[in-house]
Short mmCIF file of C-alpha atoms and ligand atoms in Angstrom, two decimals:
data_model
loop_
_atom_site.label_atom_id
_atom_site.label_comp_id
_atom_site.label_asym_id
_atom_site.label_seq_id
_atom_site.Cartn_x
_atom_site.Cartn_y
_atom_site.Cartn_z
CA ARG A 561 24.34 6.46 3.64
CA VAL A 562 23.21 7.38 0.63
CA PRO A 563 25.26 9.91 -1.37
CA TRP A 564 23.92 11.63 -4.80
CA VAL A 565 24.61 14.68 -6.46
CA ASP A 566 21.74 16.92 -7.21
CA ASP A 567 21.01 19.14 -10.78
CA ASN A 568 22.95 22.23 -9.25
CA GLY A 569 26.03 19.95 -9.11
CA ASN A 570 25.40 19.59 -5.12
CA VAL A 571 26.38 16.68 -2.75
CA GLN A 572 23.13 15.60 -0.87
CA VAL A 573 23.16 12.80 1.32
CA ASN A 574 20.16 10.89 2.57
CA ARG A 575 19.80 8.38 5.19
CA GLY A 576 18.73 4.52 3.72
CA PHE A 577 17.12 1.41 5.65
CA ARG A 578 16.50 -2.05 4.71
CA VAL A 579 14.71 -4.49 7.66
CA GLN A 580 14.85 -8.24 7.47
CA PHE A 581 12.32 -9.13 9.78
CA ASN A 582 11.37 -12.94 9.32
CA ASN A 583 12.32 -15.53 6.68
CA ALA A 584 10.70 -18.26 8.10
CA ILE A 585 8.11 -19.32 5.15
CA GLY A 586 10.24 -17.21 2.30
CA PRO A 587 12.48 -14.64 1.07
CA TYR A 588 12.12 -11.10 3.28
CA LYS A 589 9.58 -9.52 0.88
CA GLY A 590 8.35 -5.71 1.45
CA GLY A 591 8.36 -2.20 -0.09
CA LEU A 592 10.63 0.41 -0.16
CA ARG A 593 9.42 3.81 1.02
CA PHE A 594 10.99 7.40 -0.23
CA HIS A 595 9.76 10.11 2.28
CA PRO A 596 10.90 12.87 4.30
CA SER A 597 9.68 11.21 7.27
CA VAL A 598 11.27 7.88 7.16
CA ASN A 599 13.32 6.80 10.05
CA LEU A 600 14.09 3.41 11.42
CA SER A 601 10.94 3.17 13.44
CA ILE A 602 8.99 3.68 10.82
CA ILE A 603 10.54 0.99 8.68
CA LYS A 604 10.71 -1.59 11.67
CA PHE A 605 6.74 -1.06 12.25
CA LEU A 606 6.09 -1.39 8.70
CA GLY A 607 8.59 -4.35 8.54
CA PHE A 608 6.60 -6.47 11.49
CA GLU A 609 3.40 -5.74 9.97
CA GLN A 610 4.65 -7.22 6.87
CA ILE A 611 5.67 -10.58 8.35
CA PHE A 612 1.64 -11.41 9.08
CA LYS A 613 0.23 -9.67 6.07
CA ASN A 614 2.78 -11.93 3.61
CA SER A 615 1.68 -14.87 5.98
CA LEU A 616 -1.87 -14.25 5.56
CA THR A 617 -1.41 -14.42 1.44
CA GLY A 618 -0.49 -17.51 1.73
CA LEU A 619 2.07 -17.65 -0.23
CA PRO A 620 5.93 -18.41 0.42
CA ILE A 621 6.99 -14.93 1.55
CA GLY A 622 8.61 -13.46 4.50
CA GLY A 623 8.64 -10.00 5.62
CA GLY A 624 10.91 -6.85 5.37
CA LYS A 625 10.71 -3.60 4.68
CA GLY A 626 13.29 -0.31 3.39
CA GLY A 627 13.44 3.49 2.19
CA SER A 628 14.98 6.25 2.64
CA ASP A 629 14.36 9.79 3.79
CA PHE A 630 14.90 10.96 0.46
CA ASN A 631 12.01 13.03 -0.61
CA PRO A 632 11.19 12.52 -4.54
CA LYS A 633 8.87 15.69 -4.47
CA GLY A 634 10.00 18.40 -7.36
CA LYS A 635 13.32 16.42 -8.23
CA SER A 636 14.01 15.77 -11.73
CA ASP A 637 14.03 12.35 -13.63
CA ASN A 638 17.69 12.18 -13.37
CA GLU A 639 17.78 13.11 -9.54
CA ILE A 640 15.31 10.60 -8.89
CA MET A 641 17.72 7.83 -11.18
CA ARG A 642 20.88 9.20 -9.58
CA PHE A 643 19.47 8.54 -5.94
CA CYS A 644 17.94 5.25 -7.22
CA GLN A 645 21.35 4.43 -8.20
CA SER A 646 23.37 5.17 -5.05
CA PHE A 647 20.69 3.65 -2.96
CA MET A 648 21.17 0.10 -4.40
CA THR A 649 24.91 0.29 -4.77
CA GLU A 650 24.48 -0.48 -1.16
CA LEU A 651 21.08 -2.31 -1.07
CA CYS A 652 22.54 -4.71 -3.58
CA ARG A 653 24.54 -6.25 -1.62
CA HIS A 654 21.61 -7.58 0.78
CA ILE A 655 19.03 -8.48 -1.70
CA GLY A 656 18.37 -11.23 -4.14
CA PRO A 657 15.73 -13.25 -5.72
CA ASN A 658 15.75 -15.67 -3.03
CA LEU A 659 16.99 -13.48 -0.38
CA ASP A 660 15.44 -10.18 -0.04
CA VAL A 661 12.90 -9.13 -2.44
CA PRO A 662 12.22 -5.29 -2.56
CA ALA A 663 9.04 -3.72 -4.45
CA GLY A 664 7.43 0.15 -3.69
CA ASP A 665 5.41 1.97 -1.29
CA ILE A 666 4.69 5.42 -0.55
CA GLY A 667 7.23 7.77 -2.95
CA VAL A 668 8.14 4.57 -5.18
CA GLY A 669 6.27 3.31 -7.99
CA ALA A 670 7.55 1.84 -11.36
CA ARG A 671 9.77 4.76 -12.14
CA GLU A 672 12.12 4.34 -9.26
CA ILE A 673 11.78 -0.02 -9.24
CA GLY A 674 12.92 1.17 -13.11
CA TYR A 675 16.27 2.77 -11.93
CA LEU A 676 16.67 0.41 -9.02
CA PHE A 677 16.55 -2.48 -11.17
CA GLY A 678 18.67 -1.30 -14.01
CA GLN A 679 21.30 -0.71 -10.91
CA TYR A 680 21.11 -4.19 -9.77
CA LYS A 681 21.55 -5.59 -13.12
CA ARG A 682 24.64 -3.51 -13.73
CA LEU A 683 26.27 -4.46 -10.11
CA ARG A 684 25.88 -8.11 -9.93
CA ASN A 685 26.01 -8.55 -14.15
CA SER A 686 23.16 -10.78 -14.03
CA TYR A 687 19.10 -10.57 -15.08
CA ASP A 688 18.01 -11.48 -11.67
CA ALA A 689 14.13 -10.39 -13.00
CA GLY A 690 12.66 -11.85 -9.46
CA VAL A 691 14.67 -9.43 -7.51
CA LEU A 692 12.37 -6.79 -7.22
CA THR A 693 8.68 -6.49 -8.14
CA GLY A 694 6.67 -3.73 -9.60
CA LYS A 695 8.76 -3.90 -12.28
CA GLY A 696 7.50 -2.41 -15.93
CA LEU A 697 5.38 -4.64 -17.89
CA ALA A 698 8.49 -4.56 -20.78
CA TYR A 699 10.92 -6.29 -18.22
CA GLY A 700 9.22 -8.53 -16.20
CA GLY A 701 6.23 -6.65 -14.72
CA SER A 702 3.13 -8.09 -13.94
CA LEU A 703 -0.18 -7.29 -15.02
CA ALA A 704 -2.54 -5.81 -12.82
CA ARG A 705 0.32 -5.37 -9.92
CA LYS A 706 -0.23 -1.58 -10.37
CA GLU A 707 -3.30 -2.09 -9.38
CA ALA A 708 -3.55 -4.76 -7.23
CA THR A 709 -3.63 -3.29 -3.47
CA GLY A 710 -6.55 -0.76 -4.46
CA PHE A 711 -8.50 -3.83 -5.99
CA GLY A 712 -7.61 -6.15 -3.52
CA VAL A 713 -8.73 -3.62 -0.71
CA ILE A 714 -12.33 -3.40 -2.72
CA TYR A 715 -12.16 -6.96 -2.81
CA PHE A 716 -11.50 -7.57 0.37
CA VAL A 717 -13.99 -5.23 1.94
CA ASN A 718 -16.91 -6.53 -0.91
CA GLU A 719 -16.40 -10.17 0.94
CA MET A 720 -16.98 -8.61 4.00
CA LEU A 721 -19.97 -6.72 3.40
CA ASN A 722 -21.56 -9.44 1.69
CA TYR A 723 -20.51 -11.78 4.78
CA HIS A 724 -22.60 -9.35 6.55
CA GLY A 725 -25.35 -8.81 4.05
CA GLN A 726 -24.27 -5.46 2.50
CA SER A 727 -22.76 -4.34 -0.96
CA PHE A 728 -20.89 -1.15 -2.14
CA GLU A 729 -23.82 -0.65 -4.24
CA ASN A 730 -24.65 3.36 -3.71
CA LYS A 731 -22.86 4.17 -0.86
CA ARG A 732 -21.00 6.93 -0.19
CA VAL A 733 -17.20 6.48 0.42
CA VAL A 734 -14.57 9.10 1.10
CA ILE A 735 -10.76 7.71 0.64
CA SER A 736 -7.76 9.84 1.31
CA GLY A 737 -5.06 9.79 -0.36
CA SER A 738 -4.60 10.01 -4.13
CA GLY A 739 -1.62 7.74 -4.50
CA ASN A 740 -0.92 4.21 -6.21
CA VAL A 741 -3.58 2.34 -3.68
CA ALA A 742 -6.11 5.45 -3.39
CA ILE A 743 -6.69 5.40 -7.13
CA TYR A 744 -7.13 1.75 -7.86
CA ALA A 745 -9.12 1.35 -4.61
CA ALA A 746 -11.07 4.55 -5.95
CA GLU A 747 -11.38 2.65 -9.40
CA LYS A 748 -12.60 -1.00 -8.17
CA ALA A 749 -15.52 0.90 -5.54
CA ILE A 750 -16.93 2.76 -8.24
CA ASP A 751 -16.97 -0.58 -10.41
CA TYR A 752 -19.16 -1.72 -7.76
CA GLY A 753 -21.74 0.95 -7.96
CA ALA A 754 -19.91 2.83 -5.17
CA LYS A 755 -19.52 6.88 -5.62
CA VAL A 756 -16.24 8.32 -4.61
CA VAL A 757 -16.89 11.82 -3.03
CA ALA A 758 -13.74 13.09 -1.62
CA MET A 759 -9.87 12.06 -2.28
CA CYS A 760 -6.76 14.13 -0.84
CA ASP A 761 -3.15 14.83 -0.77
CA SER A 762 -0.83 16.17 1.88
CA SER A 763 -1.75 19.17 0.92
CA GLY A 764 -5.78 19.37 1.07
CA TYR A 765 -8.83 17.46 -0.28
CA ILE A 766 -11.49 17.66 -3.04
CA VAL A 767 -15.09 17.24 -2.51
CA ASP A 768 -17.18 16.19 -5.67
CA GLU A 769 -20.35 15.50 -4.72
CA ASN A 770 -21.03 14.36 -8.51
CA GLY A 771 -18.79 11.44 -7.67
CA ILE A 772 -15.25 12.05 -8.35
CA ASP A 773 -13.75 11.79 -12.12
CA LEU A 774 -10.69 9.14 -12.11
CA SER A 775 -9.46 10.13 -15.17
CA ILE A 776 -8.58 13.67 -13.92
CA VAL A 777 -7.13 12.08 -10.81
CA LYS A 778 -4.91 10.16 -12.93
CA GLN A 779 -3.65 12.78 -15.23
CA ILE A 780 -2.74 14.74 -12.49
CA LYS A 781 -1.43 12.47 -10.11
CA GLU A 782 0.19 9.51 -12.55
CA VAL A 783 1.21 11.66 -15.61
CA GLU A 784 1.51 15.57 -14.38
CA ARG A 785 3.02 14.35 -10.70
CA ASN A 786 1.25 17.31 -9.78
CA ARG A 787 -1.15 18.74 -6.97
CA ILE A 788 -4.95 17.48 -6.00
CA LYS A 789 -5.69 20.74 -6.31
CA GLU A 790 -5.77 21.12 -9.70
CA TYR A 791 -8.82 18.69 -9.81
CA ILE A 792 -11.07 21.80 -9.50
CA ALA A 793 -9.87 23.97 -11.89
CA ARG A 794 -11.14 20.85 -14.32
CA LYS A 795 -14.50 19.65 -12.76
CA GLU A 796 -17.45 21.64 -12.29
CA GLY A 797 -18.86 22.04 -8.79
CA ALA A 798 -16.19 20.10 -7.15
CA GLN A 799 -14.40 21.78 -3.96
CA TYR A 800 -10.90 21.94 -2.90
CA PHE A 801 -10.24 22.44 0.94
CA GLU A 802 -6.37 23.07 2.23
CA GLY A 803 -5.31 20.36 4.82
CA GLN A 804 -5.83 17.12 4.69
CA LYS A 805 -7.57 16.15 7.91
CA GLY A 806 -10.75 17.70 7.37
CA ILE A 807 -11.14 15.22 4.76
CA TRP A 808 -12.60 12.85 7.66
CA THR A 809 -15.39 15.72 7.88
CA VAL A 810 -17.23 14.59 4.68
CA LYS A 811 -20.19 12.29 5.49
CA CYS A 812 -19.33 8.99 3.96
CA ASP A 813 -20.86 5.21 4.60
CA ILE A 814 -17.42 3.76 3.94
CA ALA A 815 -14.09 5.24 4.84
CA LEU A 816 -11.02 3.91 2.71
CA PRO A 817 -7.95 5.50 4.91
CA CYS A 818 -5.19 5.07 1.77
CA ALA A 819 -2.33 7.41 2.45
CA THR A 820 -0.17 7.06 5.26
CA GLN A 821 -0.26 5.74 9.13
CA ASN A 822 -1.84 7.69 12.10
CA ASP A 823 -4.35 9.19 9.40
CA ILE A 824 -7.13 8.68 11.36
CA ASN A 825 -7.01 9.61 15.56
CA LEU A 826 -9.66 9.40 18.20
CA ASP A 827 -10.86 12.66 17.11
CA ASP A 828 -11.49 11.63 13.85
CA ALA A 829 -13.10 8.50 14.88
CA LYS A 830 -16.20 9.87 16.51
CA ILE A 831 -16.44 12.76 13.50
CA LEU A 832 -16.91 9.55 11.11
CA VAL A 833 -19.20 7.56 13.81
CA GLU A 834 -21.42 10.74 14.36
CA ASN A 835 -21.89 11.24 10.45
CA GLY A 836 -22.92 7.51 10.41
CA THR A 837 -20.14 6.00 8.64
CA THR A 838 -20.35 2.12 9.30
CA VAL A 839 -17.33 0.35 7.63
CA ILE A 840 -13.26 1.16 7.73
CA GLY A 841 -11.21 -0.49 4.99
CA GLU A 842 -7.50 0.19 5.88
CA GLY A 843 -6.13 0.78 2.75
CA ALA A 844 -2.64 2.30 4.01
CA ASN A 845 -0.59 0.58 6.59
CA MET A 846 -1.61 1.25 10.27
CA PRO A 847 -3.94 4.19 9.12
CA CYS A 848 -6.15 4.36 12.09
CA THR A 849 -4.56 5.10 15.63
CA ASN A 850 -5.08 1.98 18.01
CA GLU A 851 -7.46 4.74 20.31
CA ALA A 852 -9.26 5.03 16.98
CA VAL A 853 -9.55 1.28 16.13
CA LYS A 854 -10.53 0.61 19.74
CA TYR A 855 -13.51 3.07 18.91
CA PHE A 856 -14.89 1.67 16.06
CA LEU A 857 -15.26 -1.61 17.55
CA GLU A 858 -16.84 -0.56 20.51
CA LYS A 859 -19.16 1.46 18.09
CA GLY A 860 -20.15 -1.89 16.13
CA LEU A 861 -18.22 -0.87 13.15
CA LEU A 862 -17.01 -3.00 10.78
CA VAL A 863 -13.15 -2.70 10.53
CA ALA A 864 -11.02 -4.40 7.59
CA PRO A 865 -7.37 -4.43 9.17
CA ALA A 866 -4.60 -3.22 7.06
CA LYS A 867 -2.29 -5.95 6.85
CA ALA A 868 -5.42 -8.29 5.76
CA ALA A 869 -7.23 -5.35 3.48
CA ASN A 870 -4.08 -4.16 1.70
CA ALA A 871 -2.46 -7.62 1.13
CA GLY A 872 -3.24 -7.74 -2.19
CA GLY A 873 -0.57 -5.71 -3.30
CA VAL A 874 2.15 -8.27 -2.12
CA ALA A 875 0.54 -10.98 -3.15
CA THR A 876 0.31 -9.85 -7.06
CA SER A 877 4.18 -9.28 -5.97
CA ALA A 878 4.38 -12.70 -5.23
CA LEU A 879 2.50 -13.69 -8.32
CA GLU A 880 5.31 -11.41 -10.02
CA MET A 881 7.80 -13.69 -8.59
CA THR A 882 6.02 -16.78 -9.71
CA GLN A 883 6.11 -15.82 -13.47
CA ASN A 884 9.79 -14.45 -13.23
CA SER A 885 10.79 -17.97 -12.04
CA MET A 886 8.85 -19.47 -15.03
CA ARG A 887 10.03 -16.89 -17.37
CA LEU A 888 6.00 -16.23 -18.42
CA SER A 889 3.86 -13.40 -17.96
CA TRP A 890 -0.38 -14.49 -17.44
CA SER A 891 -2.42 -12.01 -18.80
CA PHE A 892 -4.32 -9.14 -16.67
CA GLU A 893 -7.68 -11.58 -16.39
CA GLU A 894 -5.60 -14.31 -14.90
CA VAL A 895 -3.65 -12.39 -12.62
CA ASP A 896 -6.62 -10.53 -11.32
CA GLU A 897 -8.82 -13.85 -10.63
CA LYS A 898 -5.96 -15.35 -8.68
CA LEU A 899 -5.86 -11.87 -6.43
CA GLN A 900 -9.62 -11.81 -6.12
CA GLY A 901 -9.46 -15.87 -4.82
CA ILE A 902 -6.59 -14.76 -2.38
CA MET A 903 -8.72 -11.75 -1.20
CA VAL A 904 -11.64 -13.76 -0.46
CA ASN A 905 -9.82 -16.81 1.25
CA ILE A 906 -7.90 -14.06 3.45
CA CYS A 907 -11.21 -12.67 4.61
CA HIS A 908 -12.37 -16.38 5.52
CA ASN A 909 -9.33 -17.12 7.64
CA MET A 910 -9.69 -13.94 9.54
CA VAL A 911 -13.25 -14.47 10.25
CA ASP A 912 -12.57 -17.91 11.25
CA ALA A 913 -9.90 -16.96 13.63
CA ALA A 914 -11.70 -14.33 15.36
CA GLU A 915 -14.35 -16.94 15.71
CA ARG A 916 -12.07 -20.12 17.01
CA TYR A 917 -10.00 -17.62 19.74
CA GLY A 918 -13.50 -16.26 20.89
CA PHE A 919 -13.41 -12.75 19.22
CA LYS A 920 -16.06 -13.14 16.58
CA GLY A 921 -16.61 -9.94 14.62
CA ASN A 922 -13.04 -8.93 15.80
CA TYR A 923 -11.26 -8.86 12.55
CA VAL A 924 -8.26 -6.72 13.88
CA VAL A 925 -7.79 -9.55 16.22
CA GLY A 926 -8.68 -12.19 13.68
CA ALA A 927 -6.54 -11.15 10.84
CA ASN A 928 -3.46 -11.11 13.59
CA ILE A 929 -4.14 -14.26 14.90
CA ALA A 930 -4.53 -15.91 11.22
CA GLY A 931 -1.30 -14.29 10.04
CA PHE A 932 0.60 -15.39 13.30
CA GLU A 933 0.11 -19.15 13.57
CA LYS A 934 1.47 -19.82 10.21
CA VAL A 935 5.12 -17.96 10.90
CA VAL A 936 5.03 -19.58 14.22
CA ASP A 937 4.66 -23.09 13.01
CA ALA A 938 7.47 -22.57 10.66
CA MET A 939 9.51 -21.10 13.29
CA GLN A 940 9.09 -24.00 15.43
CA ALA A 941 9.26 -26.60 12.89
CA GLN A 942 12.36 -25.23 11.75
CA GLY A 943 14.29 -25.12 15.16
CA ILE A 944 16.12 -22.82 16.87
CA VAL A 945 18.05 -21.14 14.33
P1 NDP B 1436 1.64 7.23 -2.86
O1 NDP B 1436 2.79 7.25 -2.82
O2 NDP B 1436 1.47 6.50 -4.73
O3 NDP B 1436 0.62 7.82 -2.53
C1 NDP B 1436 0.60 8.26 -0.87
C2 NDP B 1436 -0.58 9.21 -0.99
O4 NDP B 1436 -1.13 9.31 0.54
C3 NDP B 1436 -0.38 10.67 -1.81
O5 NDP B 1436 -1.83 10.87 -2.46
C4 NDP B 1436 0.35 11.30 -0.41
O6 NDP B 1436 0.00 12.84 -0.90
C5 NDP B 1436 -0.91 10.93 0.67
N1 NDP B 1436 -0.17 11.65 1.73
C6 NDP B 1436 -0.89 12.39 2.50
N2 NDP B 1436 -0.34 12.53 3.81
C7 NDP B 1436 0.87 11.97 3.79
C8 NDP B 1436 2.19 11.71 4.47
N3 NDP B 1436 2.31 12.20 5.68
N4 NDP B 1436 2.81 10.80 4.38
C9 NDP B 1436 2.96 10.04 3.05
N5 NDP B 1436 1.69 10.22 2.14
C10 NDP B 1436 0.85 10.90 2.41
O7 NDP B 1436 2.10 5.53 -2.17
P2 NDP B 1436 0.87 4.26 -1.89
O8 NDP B 1436 -0.28 4.54 -2.20
O9 NDP B 1436 1.59 3.26 -2.73
O10 NDP B 1436 0.78 4.17 -0.49
C11 NDP B 1436 -0.22 4.73 0.41
C12 NDP B 1436 -0.40 3.87 1.82
O11 NDP B 1436 -0.68 1.95 1.36
C13 NDP B 1436 0.87 3.52 2.56
O12 NDP B 1436 0.78 3.50 3.86
C14 NDP B 1436 1.60 2.19 2.14
O13 NDP B 1436 2.33 1.42 2.98
C15 NDP B 1436 0.22 1.44 1.92
N6 NDP B 1436 0.47 0.26 1.22
C16 NDP B 1436 0.69 0.23 -0.35
C17 NDP B 1436 1.10 -0.71 -1.14
C18 NDP B 1436 1.68 -0.61 -2.62
O14 NDP B 1436 1.41 -1.58 -3.09
N7 NDP B 1436 1.79 0.67 -2.66
C19 NDP B 1436 0.70 -2.45 -0.56
C20 NDP B 1436 0.20 -2.05 0.40
C21 NDP B 1436 -0.02 -1.00 1.24
P3 NDP B 1436 1.27 13.54 -0.98
O15 NDP B 1436 1.45 13.65 -2.71
O16 NDP B 1436 0.99 15.22 -1.14
O17 NDP B 1436 2.49 13.01 -0.64
O1 2IT B 1437 2.96 -2.47 2.53
C1 2IT B 1437 2.79 -3.40 1.57
O2 2IT B 1437 2.48 -4.38 1.63
C2 2IT B 1437 4.12 -2.88 -0.02
N1 2IT B 1437 4.16 -1.49 0.02
C3 2IT B 1437 3.96 -4.14 -1.03
C4 2IT B 1437 5.08 -4.94 -0.80
C5 2IT B 1437 5.39 -5.64 -1.94
O3 2IT B 1437 6.58 -6.31 -1.95
O4 2IT B 1437 5.13 -5.50 -2.86
#
C-alpha cells in the first residue's frame, strides 16, 4: 500500500510490488515500473525473464522486478517526489546493495531514481550508492547507463546481422515507443547507417520518410514530457496517425518493438512479413506474443529475443554497481566498450546454445538455454536452500 498526498491535498493510495525471484548468481536485480497497468502478474513475468537475462550478461546479478500502478503522466514533480518517498518507505526494508538492487523501467527514469535514493539514504542513515542503479551522474550514476539499453539492442542486432552477412546500412527501421529504450536504439541505428521512419507513444505514431530527427523527439519526450504528436508541428513532411497499433503497417526492413509487452500480435506479424520485414529486434520485454514469434520463425525471419537483445541496460547497471563498490567512475568510452563486448558475447553464447541443442537459427530457444544453464548450475551447487 503506497499512500501519498496529491497537490490538491487529496489522499491517494496505490499498490506497490517487488518480486525477488532468484538470487543464485547475485543479489536480486531488476527495474521498477510505474504504469497504471501494473499488477502482480506483470511484475512476475518481468522478474522471471530478468533471471535469465541477467545470467546472459555474464555478470553476478540475480533476478527481480517491482513497480506500482501509479500513473506518472501529468503529475507534478512534487507529486512524483511524494509518491517515490512513500514507495521507498516500504521498499527500503527489502533492498540493499548486497540484497536487491532496483533500477528504472517504464515510467521510472533518473528523476524517480533520485527521489527514491534520497529517501533510502534518509531512512537508512547510510550512503549506500549501490542500492539503486540508473542514478544521476552527480551521485554515483554511470556514464552510458541512460543510453545502454537502446545502444545494446543495436549492438546485439548488428552482431546477429553480421553473422548472417547483413548490416544496418540503408535499412528502413520502425521503432515502437519513444521512451528511453526507443530513443537510444534509434540513435545508434542511425549511427550505423539506418533510416528510422516511424516511432510512437501510446496515443499514436509519427512517420517521417526523410528519417526521424531525434533531437526533436528528445526535446519533446525527455525535456517537455509531451506527446509524440508534437513532432509534426516541428518537422516538415512528417505525418501523425492516432492509435499506436498502426505503426506496424509502416513498411520496414527491421522492426524494433521498444514500448511494452504484447505490442506485436499475430495479425501485426502477418502484416510485417507481407511488407517484407526480415529482422525483429525485441527492445521491450516480451513485445511479441508467442504466436507472433512462432510465425516469424516459421517465415524465416531473424528474431533477436528480448532477454538477450535488451540485456545491455541491466548489464550497465551491474557496471554501475561495480563502479560504486570501487568508488570511482569510468569514462563514457570505457563503459560503452564494455557494453559492446557484453552484447557481442551474449550473441555468441545464444547462437552456440541454439546449435548445441539442435535448434540452429532459433535464437529464442538459444537465449533461454544459455541463460538457464548458469542459473541451474549455481542452484544445484548451492544445494537445497
Ligand atoms: P519509457 O517509460 O521510457 O517509455 C515507454 C514508451 O513506450 C513510451 O513511449 C510509452 O508511451 C510507450 N508505450 C506505448 N504503449 C504503452 C503501454 N501500453 N504501456 C507502456 N508504455 C507504452 O520506458 P522504457 O523505454 O524504459 O521501456 C520500454 C520497454 O523496454 C519496456 O518493455 C521495458 O521493460 C523495457 N526495458 C527497459 C530497460 C531500461 O533500461 N529502461 C531495460 C530493458 C528493457 P507513453 O508515453 O504514451 O506511455
Ligand atoms: O528490464 C530491464 O532489464 C530493466 N528495466 C533494467 C533493469 C536494471 O536493473 O537495470
